[in-house]
Amino acid sequence: MAVAGGAMTRGPRVLLRQIREAMADGGPAQGRLDVVVRTIAQSMVAEVCSIYLRRASGELELFATQGLNPEAVHATRLKPGEGLVGEVARLAQPISLSDAPSHPSFAYRPETGEDPYHAFLGAPLLRGGRAIGVLVVQNRAERRYDEDEVEDIQTIAMVLAETVASGELLAQEELRDVEVAPHRPERIKGQRFAEGLAYGHVVLHEAPLPPERLLAENQQVEEIRLREGLNTLKASIDALLDGGQGKLAGQSFEVLETYRMFADDRGWNRSLEEAVRGGLTAEAAVDRVRNEHRARFAQARDPYIKERLHDFEDLANRLLRVLGGETPGQRQLPDDAILVARNLGPADLLEYPRDCIRGLLMEEGSAASHAAIVARALQIPCVGRLQGVRDRLSEGDLVIVDGETGEAHLRPRPDMLESVRSRMAVRSQRQAEFAKLKDTPAVTVDGTRITLLTNAGLAVDLENLDATGAEGIGLFRTEFQFMVSEELPRLNTQTALYKLVLDAAGDRPVTFRTLDIGGDKVLPYMETTEREENPALGRRAIRLGLDRPSLLRLQLRALLAAGAGRELRVMFPMIATVDEFRAARELVDVECEWARRRGRPLPALLRVGAMIECPSLLWHLDALLPLTDFVSVGSNDLFQYMYAADRTNPLVSDRYDPLSPPALRALQSIQKACAETGTPVSVCGELAGRPLEAFALICLGFTRLSAPAGGVGPVKRMILSTDLTTARRGMDKLLGSSAGSVRNEIESLARKLNVGL
Ligand code: PEP
Ligand code: MG
């Protein structure tokens, strides 16, 4: 110990510099690696030093060694979790043992000749919280490595991880199937959240540039920088707390207070200081401590612990920004930014300059998540559920967002980029064609007029009204305003938005849907009661509105005020029984009466409708329709409930085809019941925005469709090319089919009739 301790008093800085020099030396990669292990062994007074790297198969391969049998290099491969080396990688934590062979995880590999070595110290090479390799030193004598040595080997491992990943240490050919080889092109399959194509350079959300300099030139300077950085960080949170008391709702305030507490966390502060004392720059120290946190919490399932990890991540990011001299909110973005995030909060996307953001990639989330909704509204192509994407990209990497196939191409080859460019050109050509159609009425070849509306939810959507030529808003999702707010929007704020929408629409009709929150659409500022096991089947939408009438009444009050003197259309989501509709409609009456008594002007025409999204209503339309002024089919929910398949769960959401006899027959029965009673009916789910599906809908007799903005043009093109009388005859036959899906048949029918899909 005394000898090793003596060597380490020089700190790992000298050693790290030697490693850098060895790497800069040029020559074959293997030769450089050999020098690196030799240097480490010498410096740490170890008889053995080895580097293992993880191959794409998950096996850890011995890449270089000083002290073990050289024949074992590239021959010894350990399965995931095998031996002590595997254990270090699995735990993503260092392991120090004085007598390794007596440890239950020890796996003896005769080809390495490691039997005489007792003391073992292994540290993971971490990238994004995962081990991409393991650095090991071994000594013949039974000895215990002290804390400083454990600390030092981690620092060396960090530098190695960076240099391996950046391609400095190994040649490209050797990196090819090393698991984390960030220079390789890669394709990851995810889920389509917002359609469209884009390419550009990666901007990591909440993560500043990885430290450029890992090694401190002057340790004292780095200590001061770290201390000052921490002070600035704490002061900035204090300022938020002080200035925000009035603005921040109770819960947000508490969150910030907890956050402030973390900034003071002694363990965190101490780890940072120790890392700087070990020879790292302040930035590299923050990065290293963050990696350790990630690794430690990676396996945690407890949501509380996961949240805490998020807090530490966030703090680390803020600290890195402070160290980089950046002021929050003033981040410079390239003008072709592709934002990459694990997940985004309600307002995050809106905080970025819209002009710079070309696309969005997310590791988590769902198509129904806030960011996805906002991305669609802003027409930013977005792919989500991309496993590991955040760790496989570096700031500035070139990346393609394919919102058509639901894929991300990381560091694409030139030919891939070329093919995406040409697809984008075709797309914009088509878009130009759609734009030309915007003032053409949607009439089928044989003269049936279809009313084509659009769905909206944010003020930014209103631009789409004119741009697409939609004839009005068939579904205004009022909950978006609530979801992107920091606090419950007040009466005036709600009224102002509804007025803005009505003004923008002018003579065009707007159908406001009352709040569809609850279930998994939890508002951060609203007290939540118990967590629900099945949020989609839980107390969402009208159920919550009826349980908390003050919330719903406030919204109705705002709607009535905004609609004063003009036509106001209001509909209720998730109606499952006629009694719910009666109760909701009664609240409208109560609010009208309230306004009347105060002499407030009321809408000139008030129409109240129900969304048909719960299958139960299909067998009670005779009771419901006479109570409503109109209905709208929410096919997204209707089919999720009909098929018992959670629309936000990628494992099941695409399992059933809406172009199937049961789904089409359900739609047909709604259309027929409405026609018989003269009830206006529209379809406002995603179906209405896809040409083939919309073709099926008009064949079933629907003449009012409300589509997402991107679907209006393509659906209009379909309508203009459809001979409806002939198409309907073909469709009638398909409804009797015994097949699980009739998608192909409907497509053949449409193609035979030259329908523009
Ligand atoms: C639907 O369910 O089809 C619908 C239009 O409502 P949302 O997608 O907002 O649930
Ligand atoms: Mg719905």
mmCIF file of C-alpha atoms in Angstrom, residues 64-323:
data_model
loop_
_atom_site.group_PDB
_atom_site.id
_atom_site.type_symbol
_atom_site.label_atom_id
_atom_site.label_comp_id
_atom_site.label_asym_id
_atom_site.label_seq_id
_atom_site.Cartn_x
_atom_site.Cartn_y
_atom_site.Cartn_z
ATOM 1 C CA ALA A 64 -5.185 -4.942 -24.078
ATOM 2 C CA THR A 65 -3.253 -6.162 -21.098
ATOM 3 C CA GLN A 66 -0.047 -5.672 -19.245
ATOM 4 C CA GLY A 67 0.711 -8.672 -17.104
ATOM 5 C CA LEU A 68 -1.801 -11.249 -18.328
ATOM 6 C CA ASN A 69 -0.965 -13.652 -21.136
ATOM 7 C CA PRO A 70 -0.767 -11.559 -24.366
ATOM 8 C CA GLU A 71 -2.322 -14.488 -26.274
ATOM 9 C CA ALA A 72 -5.537 -13.831 -24.409
ATOM 10 C CA VAL A 73 -5.954 -10.386 -26.013
ATOM 11 C CA HIS A 74 -9.014 -10.434 -28.328
ATOM 12 C CA ALA A 75 -9.431 -14.124 -27.427
ATOM 13 C CA THR A 76 -10.869 -13.803 -23.942
ATOM 14 C CA ARG A 77 -14.486 -12.791 -24.052
ATOM 15 C CA LEU A 78 -16.705 -12.686 -21.013
ATOM 16 C CA LYS A 79 -20.452 -13.054 -21.262
ATOM 17 C CA PRO A 80 -22.563 -10.245 -19.754
ATOM 18 C CA GLY A 81 -22.277 -10.518 -15.981
ATOM 19 C CA GLU A 82 -19.575 -13.204 -16.179
ATOM 20 C CA GLY A 83 -16.748 -13.006 -13.668
ATOM 21 C CA LEU A 84 -15.704 -9.991 -11.665
ATOM 22 C CA VAL A 85 -15.158 -7.946 -14.809
ATOM 23 C CA GLY A 86 -18.738 -8.703 -15.890
ATOM 24 C CA GLU A 87 -19.924 -7.790 -12.421
ATOM 25 C CA VAL A 88 -18.208 -4.375 -12.581
ATOM 26 C CA ALA A 89 -19.953 -3.742 -15.906
ATOM 27 C CA ARG A 90 -23.305 -4.986 -14.659
ATOM 28 C CA LEU A 91 -23.229 -2.853 -11.523
ATOM 29 C CA ALA A 92 -21.597 0.027 -13.385
ATOM 30 C CA GLN A 93 -19.599 0.539 -10.205
ATOM 31 C CA PRO A 94 -16.034 -0.130 -9.128
ATOM 32 C CA ILE A 95 -15.184 -3.326 -7.274
ATOM 33 C CA SER A 96 -12.154 -3.593 -5.027
ATOM 34 C CA LEU A 97 -11.131 -6.945 -3.518
ATOM 35 C CA SER A 98 -8.073 -8.058 -1.633
ATOM 36 C CA ASP A 99 -8.562 -11.702 -2.556
ATOM 37 C CA ALA A 100 -10.429 -11.968 -5.821
ATOM 38 C CA PRO A 101 -10.265 -15.764 -6.329
ATOM 39 C CA SER A 102 -12.251 -16.303 -3.139
ATOM 40 C CA HIS A 103 -15.094 -14.104 -4.393
ATOM 41 C CA PRO A 104 -18.156 -16.050 -5.614
ATOM 42 C CA SER A 105 -18.238 -14.096 -8.908
ATOM 43 C CA PHE A 106 -14.621 -14.905 -9.758
ATOM 44 C CA ALA A 107 -14.448 -16.840 -13.031
ATOM 45 C CA TYR A 108 -11.112 -18.412 -13.820
ATOM 46 C CA ARG A 109 -9.999 -18.232 -17.421
ATOM 47 C CA PRO A 110 -6.876 -20.407 -17.809
ATOM 48 C CA GLU A 111 -5.790 -18.698 -21.066
ATOM 49 C CA THR A 112 -5.215 -15.426 -19.218
ATOM 50 C CA GLY A 113 -2.871 -16.861 -16.595
ATOM 51 C CA GLU A 114 -4.392 -14.689 -13.892
ATOM 52 C CA ASP A 115 -4.300 -17.285 -11.105
ATOM 53 C CA PRO A 116 -1.408 -15.801 -9.126
ATOM 54 C CA TYR A 117 -3.107 -12.421 -8.737
ATOM 55 C CA HIS A 118 -5.144 -11.833 -5.616
ATOM 56 C CA ALA A 119 -5.883 -8.130 -5.322
ATOM 57 C CA PHE A 120 -8.382 -6.832 -7.866
ATOM 58 C CA LEU A 121 -9.604 -3.312 -8.612
ATOM 59 C CA GLY A 122 -11.982 -2.806 -11.515
ATOM 60 C CA ALA A 123 -13.786 0.332 -12.672
ATOM 61 C CA PRO A 124 -16.406 0.693 -15.374
ATOM 62 C CA LEU A 125 -15.892 2.818 -18.494
ATOM 63 C CA LEU A 126 -19.156 4.722 -18.355
ATOM 64 C CA ARG A 127 -20.998 6.427 -21.166
ATOM 65 C CA GLY A 128 -24.464 7.779 -20.480
ATOM 66 C CA GLY A 129 -24.725 5.712 -17.313
ATOM 67 C CA ARG A 130 -23.859 2.436 -19.074
ATOM 68 C CA ALA A 131 -20.625 0.517 -18.931
ATOM 69 C CA ILE A 132 -18.980 0.230 -22.324
ATOM 70 C CA GLY A 133 -15.954 -1.464 -20.861
ATOM 71 C CA VAL A 134 -13.958 -2.191 -17.736
ATOM 72 C CA LEU A 135 -10.506 -1.131 -16.596
ATOM 73 C CA VAL A 136 -8.817 -3.553 -14.207
ATOM 74 C CA VAL A 137 -5.621 -3.499 -12.175
ATOM 75 C CA GLN A 138 -4.430 -6.559 -10.259
ATOM 76 C CA ASN A 139 -1.696 -7.298 -7.751
ATOM 77 C CA ARG A 140 -0.133 -10.550 -6.727
ATOM 78 C CA ALA A 141 -0.191 -9.771 -3.019
ATOM 79 C CA GLU A 142 -3.403 -9.728 -1.032
ATOM 80 C CA ARG A 143 -3.821 -6.019 -0.503
ATOM 81 C CA ARG A 144 -6.613 -3.554 -0.103
ATOM 82 C CA TYR A 145 -6.735 -0.609 -2.510
ATOM 83 C CA ASP A 146 -7.446 2.596 -0.631
ATOM 84 C CA GLU A 147 -10.124 5.171 -1.367
ATOM 85 C CA ASP A 148 -7.780 7.406 -3.313
ATOM 86 C CA GLU A 149 -6.816 4.579 -5.596
ATOM 87 C CA VAL A 150 -10.456 3.690 -6.212
ATOM 88 C CA GLU A 151 -11.095 7.342 -6.943
ATOM 89 C CA ASP A 152 -8.106 7.519 -9.298
ATOM 90 C CA ILE A 153 -8.978 4.452 -11.297
ATOM 91 C CA GLN A 154 -12.462 5.885 -11.851
ATOM 92 C CA THR A 155 -10.972 9.078 -13.193
ATOM 93 C CA ILE A 156 -8.709 7.139 -15.530
ATOM 94 C CA ALA A 157 -11.657 4.992 -16.613
ATOM 95 C CA MET A 158 -13.624 8.110 -17.407
ATOM 96 C CA VAL A 159 -10.891 9.477 -19.619
ATOM 97 C CA LEU A 160 -10.598 6.112 -21.338
ATOM 98 C CA ALA A 161 -14.349 5.966 -21.905
ATOM 99 C CA GLU A 162 -14.295 9.365 -23.549
ATOM 100 C CA THR A 163 -11.325 8.535 -25.720
ATOM 101 C CA VAL A 164 -12.733 5.170 -26.782
ATOM 102 C CA ALA A 165 -16.100 6.718 -27.632
ATOM 103 C CA SER A 166 -14.557 9.613 -29.490
ATOM 104 C CA GLY A 167 -12.539 7.236 -31.620
ATOM 105 C CA GLU A 168 -9.213 8.601 -30.360
ATOM 106 C CA LEU A 169 -8.080 5.349 -28.896
ATOM 107 C CA LEU A 170 -9.209 2.815 -31.453
ATOM 108 C CA ALA A 171 -9.398 2.772 -35.202
ATOM 109 C CA GLN A 172 -12.848 2.908 -36.786
ATOM 110 C CA GLU A 173 -12.647 -0.745 -37.946
ATOM 111 C CA GLU A 174 -12.023 -1.871 -34.403
ATOM 112 C CA LEU A 175 -14.868 0.206 -33.093
ATOM 113 C CA ARG A 176 -17.332 -1.232 -35.550
ATOM 114 C CA ASP A 177 -18.964 -3.617 -33.164
ATOM 115 C CA VAL A 178 -17.878 -2.110 -29.903
ATOM 116 C CA GLU A 179 -21.191 -1.315 -28.337
ATOM 117 C CA VAL A 180 -20.880 2.418 -28.032
ATOM 118 C CA ALA A 181 -19.277 3.664 -31.155
ATOM 119 C CA PRO A 182 -20.871 7.026 -31.659
ATOM 120 C CA HIS A 183 -19.346 7.629 -35.064
ATOM 121 C CA ARG A 184 -21.145 4.732 -36.664
ATOM 122 C CA PRO A 185 -24.338 5.378 -38.570
ATOM 123 C CA GLU A 186 -27.253 3.811 -36.717
ATOM 124 C CA ARG A 187 -30.953 3.424 -37.215
ATOM 125 C CA ILE A 188 -33.337 3.250 -34.273
ATOM 126 C CA LYS A 189 -36.958 2.301 -34.606
ATOM 127 C CA GLY A 190 -39.386 4.251 -32.477
ATOM 128 C CA GLN A 191 -42.903 5.524 -32.780
ATOM 129 C CA ARG A 192 -44.345 8.233 -34.983
ATOM 130 C CA PHE A 193 -45.393 11.161 -32.788
ATOM 131 C CA ALA A 194 -45.658 13.935 -35.365
ATOM 132 C CA GLU A 195 -45.402 13.301 -39.068
ATOM 133 C CA GLY A 196 -42.925 14.846 -41.446
ATOM 134 C CA LEU A 197 -39.264 14.531 -42.343
ATOM 135 C CA ALA A 198 -36.322 16.556 -41.131
ATOM 136 C CA TYR A 199 -32.587 16.410 -40.791
ATOM 137 C CA GLY A 200 -30.178 18.595 -38.918
ATOM 138 C CA HIS A 201 -27.748 18.791 -36.044
ATOM 139 C CA VAL A 202 -28.365 17.434 -32.603
ATOM 140 C CA VAL A 203 -29.125 19.782 -29.754
ATOM 141 C CA LEU A 204 -29.333 17.879 -26.512
ATOM 142 C CA HIS A 205 -32.171 19.190 -24.407
ATOM 143 C CA GLU A 206 -31.031 20.191 -20.965
ATOM 144 C CA ALA A 207 -27.558 18.991 -21.670
ATOM 145 C CA PRO A 208 -24.776 21.341 -22.554
ATOM 146 C CA LEU A 209 -21.741 20.320 -24.532
ATOM 147 C CA PRO A 210 -19.688 17.497 -23.074
ATOM 148 C CA PRO A 211 -16.578 18.895 -21.437
ATOM 149 C CA GLU A 212 -13.942 19.643 -24.008
ATOM 150 C CA ARG A 213 -11.113 19.585 -21.537
ATOM 151 C CA LEU A 214 -11.047 16.754 -19.081
ATOM 152 C CA LEU A 215 -7.736 17.408 -17.411
ATOM 153 C CA ALA A 216 -7.069 20.439 -15.294
ATOM 154 C CA GLU A 217 -4.155 22.616 -16.273
ATOM 155 C CA ASN A 218 -4.212 24.147 -12.858
ATOM 156 C CA GLN A 219 -6.018 22.345 -10.093
ATOM 157 C CA GLN A 220 -6.488 25.412 -7.911
ATOM 158 C CA VAL A 221 -8.100 27.359 -10.706
ATOM 159 C CA GLU A 222 -10.536 24.509 -11.266
ATOM 160 C CA GLU A 223 -11.377 24.374 -7.564
ATOM 161 C CA ILE A 224 -12.199 28.074 -7.633
ATOM 162 C CA ARG A 225 -14.239 27.718 -10.815
ATOM 163 C CA LEU A 226 -16.226 24.900 -9.276
ATOM 164 C CA ARG A 227 -16.851 26.824 -6.072
ATOM 165 C CA GLU A 228 -17.936 29.928 -7.936
ATOM 166 C CA GLY A 229 -20.078 27.899 -10.286
ATOM 167 C CA LEU A 230 -21.860 26.254 -7.373
ATOM 168 C CA ASN A 231 -22.442 29.628 -5.754
ATOM 169 C CA THR A 232 -23.908 31.084 -8.929
ATOM 170 C CA LEU A 233 -26.105 28.027 -9.345
ATOM 171 C CA LYS A 234 -27.452 28.303 -5.814
ATOM 172 C CA ALA A 235 -27.961 32.038 -6.140
ATOM 173 C CA SER A 236 -29.944 31.555 -9.342
ATOM 174 C CA ILE A 237 -32.280 29.075 -7.659
ATOM 175 C CA ASP A 238 -32.613 31.435 -4.686
ATOM 176 C CA ALA A 239 -33.578 34.216 -7.039
ATOM 177 C CA LEU A 240 -36.222 31.992 -8.595
ATOM 178 C CA LEU A 241 -37.551 31.152 -5.149
ATOM 179 C CA ASP A 242 -37.580 34.724 -3.902
ATOM 180 C CA GLY A 243 -39.001 36.289 -6.998
ATOM 181 C CA GLY A 244 -41.407 33.489 -7.667
ATOM 182 C CA GLN A 245 -43.430 33.253 -4.463
ATOM 183 C CA GLY A 246 -46.358 35.062 -5.965
ATOM 184 C CA LYS A 247 -46.110 33.431 -9.351
ATOM 185 C CA LEU A 248 -45.400 29.861 -8.391
ATOM 186 C CA ALA A 249 -48.284 27.697 -7.362
ATOM 187 C CA GLY A 250 -47.810 25.823 -4.077
ATOM 188 C CA GLN A 251 -46.523 22.607 -5.602
ATOM 189 C CA SER A 252 -44.040 24.226 -7.961
ATOM 190 C CA PHE A 253 -42.676 26.234 -5.083
ATOM 191 C CA GLU A 254 -42.115 23.096 -3.051
ATOM 192 C CA VAL A 255 -40.461 21.402 -5.989
ATOM 193 C CA LEU A 256 -38.065 24.305 -6.309
ATOM 194 C CA GLU A 257 -37.339 24.263 -2.615
ATOM 195 C CA THR A 258 -36.479 20.586 -2.734
ATOM 196 C CA TYR A 259 -34.350 21.336 -5.729
ATOM 197 C CA ARG A 260 -32.513 24.033 -3.808
ATOM 198 C CA MET A 261 -31.906 21.503 -1.071
ATOM 199 C CA PHE A 262 -30.257 19.193 -3.565
ATOM 200 C CA ALA A 263 -27.967 21.956 -4.722
ATOM 201 C CA ASP A 264 -26.758 22.077 -1.135
ATOM 202 C CA ASP A 265 -26.459 18.321 -0.828
ATOM 203 C CA ARG A 266 -23.204 17.646 0.918
ATOM 204 C CA GLY A 267 -22.555 14.337 -0.777
ATOM 205 C CA TRP A 268 -22.948 15.898 -4.197
ATOM 206 C CA ASN A 269 -20.764 18.879 -3.373
ATOM 207 C CA ARG A 270 -18.101 16.672 -1.865
ATOM 208 C CA SER A 271 -18.003 14.274 -4.803
ATOM 209 C CA LEU A 272 -17.535 17.239 -7.124
ATOM 210 C CA GLU A 273 -14.727 18.669 -5.050
ATOM 211 C CA GLU A 274 -12.972 15.312 -4.829
ATOM 212 C CA ALA A 275 -13.177 14.816 -8.569
ATOM 213 C CA VAL A 276 -11.567 18.218 -9.148
ATOM 214 C CA ARG A 277 -8.882 17.446 -6.609
ATOM 215 C CA GLY A 278 -8.205 14.261 -8.570
ATOM 216 C CA GLY A 279 -7.104 16.380 -11.532
ATOM 217 C CA LEU A 280 -10.273 16.909 -13.556
ATOM 218 C CA THR A 281 -11.588 20.199 -14.849
ATOM 219 C CA ALA A 282 -14.714 21.468 -13.103
ATOM 220 C CA GLU A 283 -16.825 20.433 -16.122
ATOM 221 C CA ALA A 284 -15.347 16.946 -16.255
ATOM 222 C CA ALA A 285 -15.951 16.569 -12.520
ATOM 223 C CA VAL A 286 -19.646 17.414 -12.939
ATOM 224 C CA ASP A 287 -19.886 14.994 -15.825
ATOM 225 C CA ARG A 288 -18.240 12.219 -13.893
ATOM 226 C CA VAL A 289 -20.345 12.595 -10.784
ATOM 227 C CA ARG A 290 -23.435 12.656 -12.964
ATOM 228 C CA ASN A 291 -22.397 9.432 -14.661
ATOM 229 C CA GLU A 292 -21.974 7.802 -11.290
ATOM 230 C CA HIS A 293 -25.409 8.963 -10.187
ATOM 231 C CA ARG A 294 -26.987 7.672 -13.348
ATOM 232 C CA ALA A 295 -25.315 4.332 -12.959
ATOM 233 C CA ARG A 296 -26.318 4.075 -9.336
ATOM 234 C CA PHE A 297 -29.959 4.978 -9.924
ATOM 235 C CA ALA A 298 -30.320 3.266 -13.277
ATOM 236 C CA GLN A 299 -31.860 0.154 -11.808
ATOM 237 C CA ALA A 300 -34.161 2.001 -9.430
ATOM 238 C CA ARG A 301 -37.822 1.382 -10.108
ATOM 239 C CA ASP A 302 -39.130 3.642 -7.406
ATOM 240 C CA PRO A 303 -40.596 6.696 -9.131
ATOM 241 C CA TYR A 304 -39.504 8.918 -6.237
ATOM 242 C CA ILE A 305 -35.872 7.907 -6.675
ATOM 243 C CA LYS A 306 -36.141 8.341 -10.428
ATOM 244 C CA GLU A 307 -37.437 11.853 -9.885
ATOM 245 C CA ARG A 308 -34.506 12.607 -7.588
ATOM 246 C CA LEU A 309 -32.126 11.398 -10.254
ATOM 247 C CA HIS A 310 -33.852 13.777 -12.609
ATOM 248 C CA ASP A 311 -33.235 16.605 -10.132
ATOM 249 C CA PHE A 312 -29.540 15.813 -9.921
ATOM 250 C CA GLU A 313 -29.311 15.549 -13.708
ATOM 251 C CA ASP A 314 -30.945 18.886 -14.029
ATOM 252 C CA LEU A 315 -28.656 20.460 -11.472
ATOM 253 C CA ALA A 316 -25.612 19.009 -13.202
ATOM 254 C CA ASN A 317 -26.807 20.455 -16.501
ATOM 255 C CA ARG A 318 -27.409 23.854 -15.007
ATOM 256 C CA LEU A 319 -24.023 23.803 -13.362
ATOM 257 C CA LEU A 320 -22.355 22.880 -16.639
ATOM 258 C CA ARG A 321 -24.099 25.789 -18.304
ATOM 259 C CA VAL A 322 -22.979 28.162 -15.576
ATOM 260 C CA LEU A 323 -19.412 26.888 -15.961
#
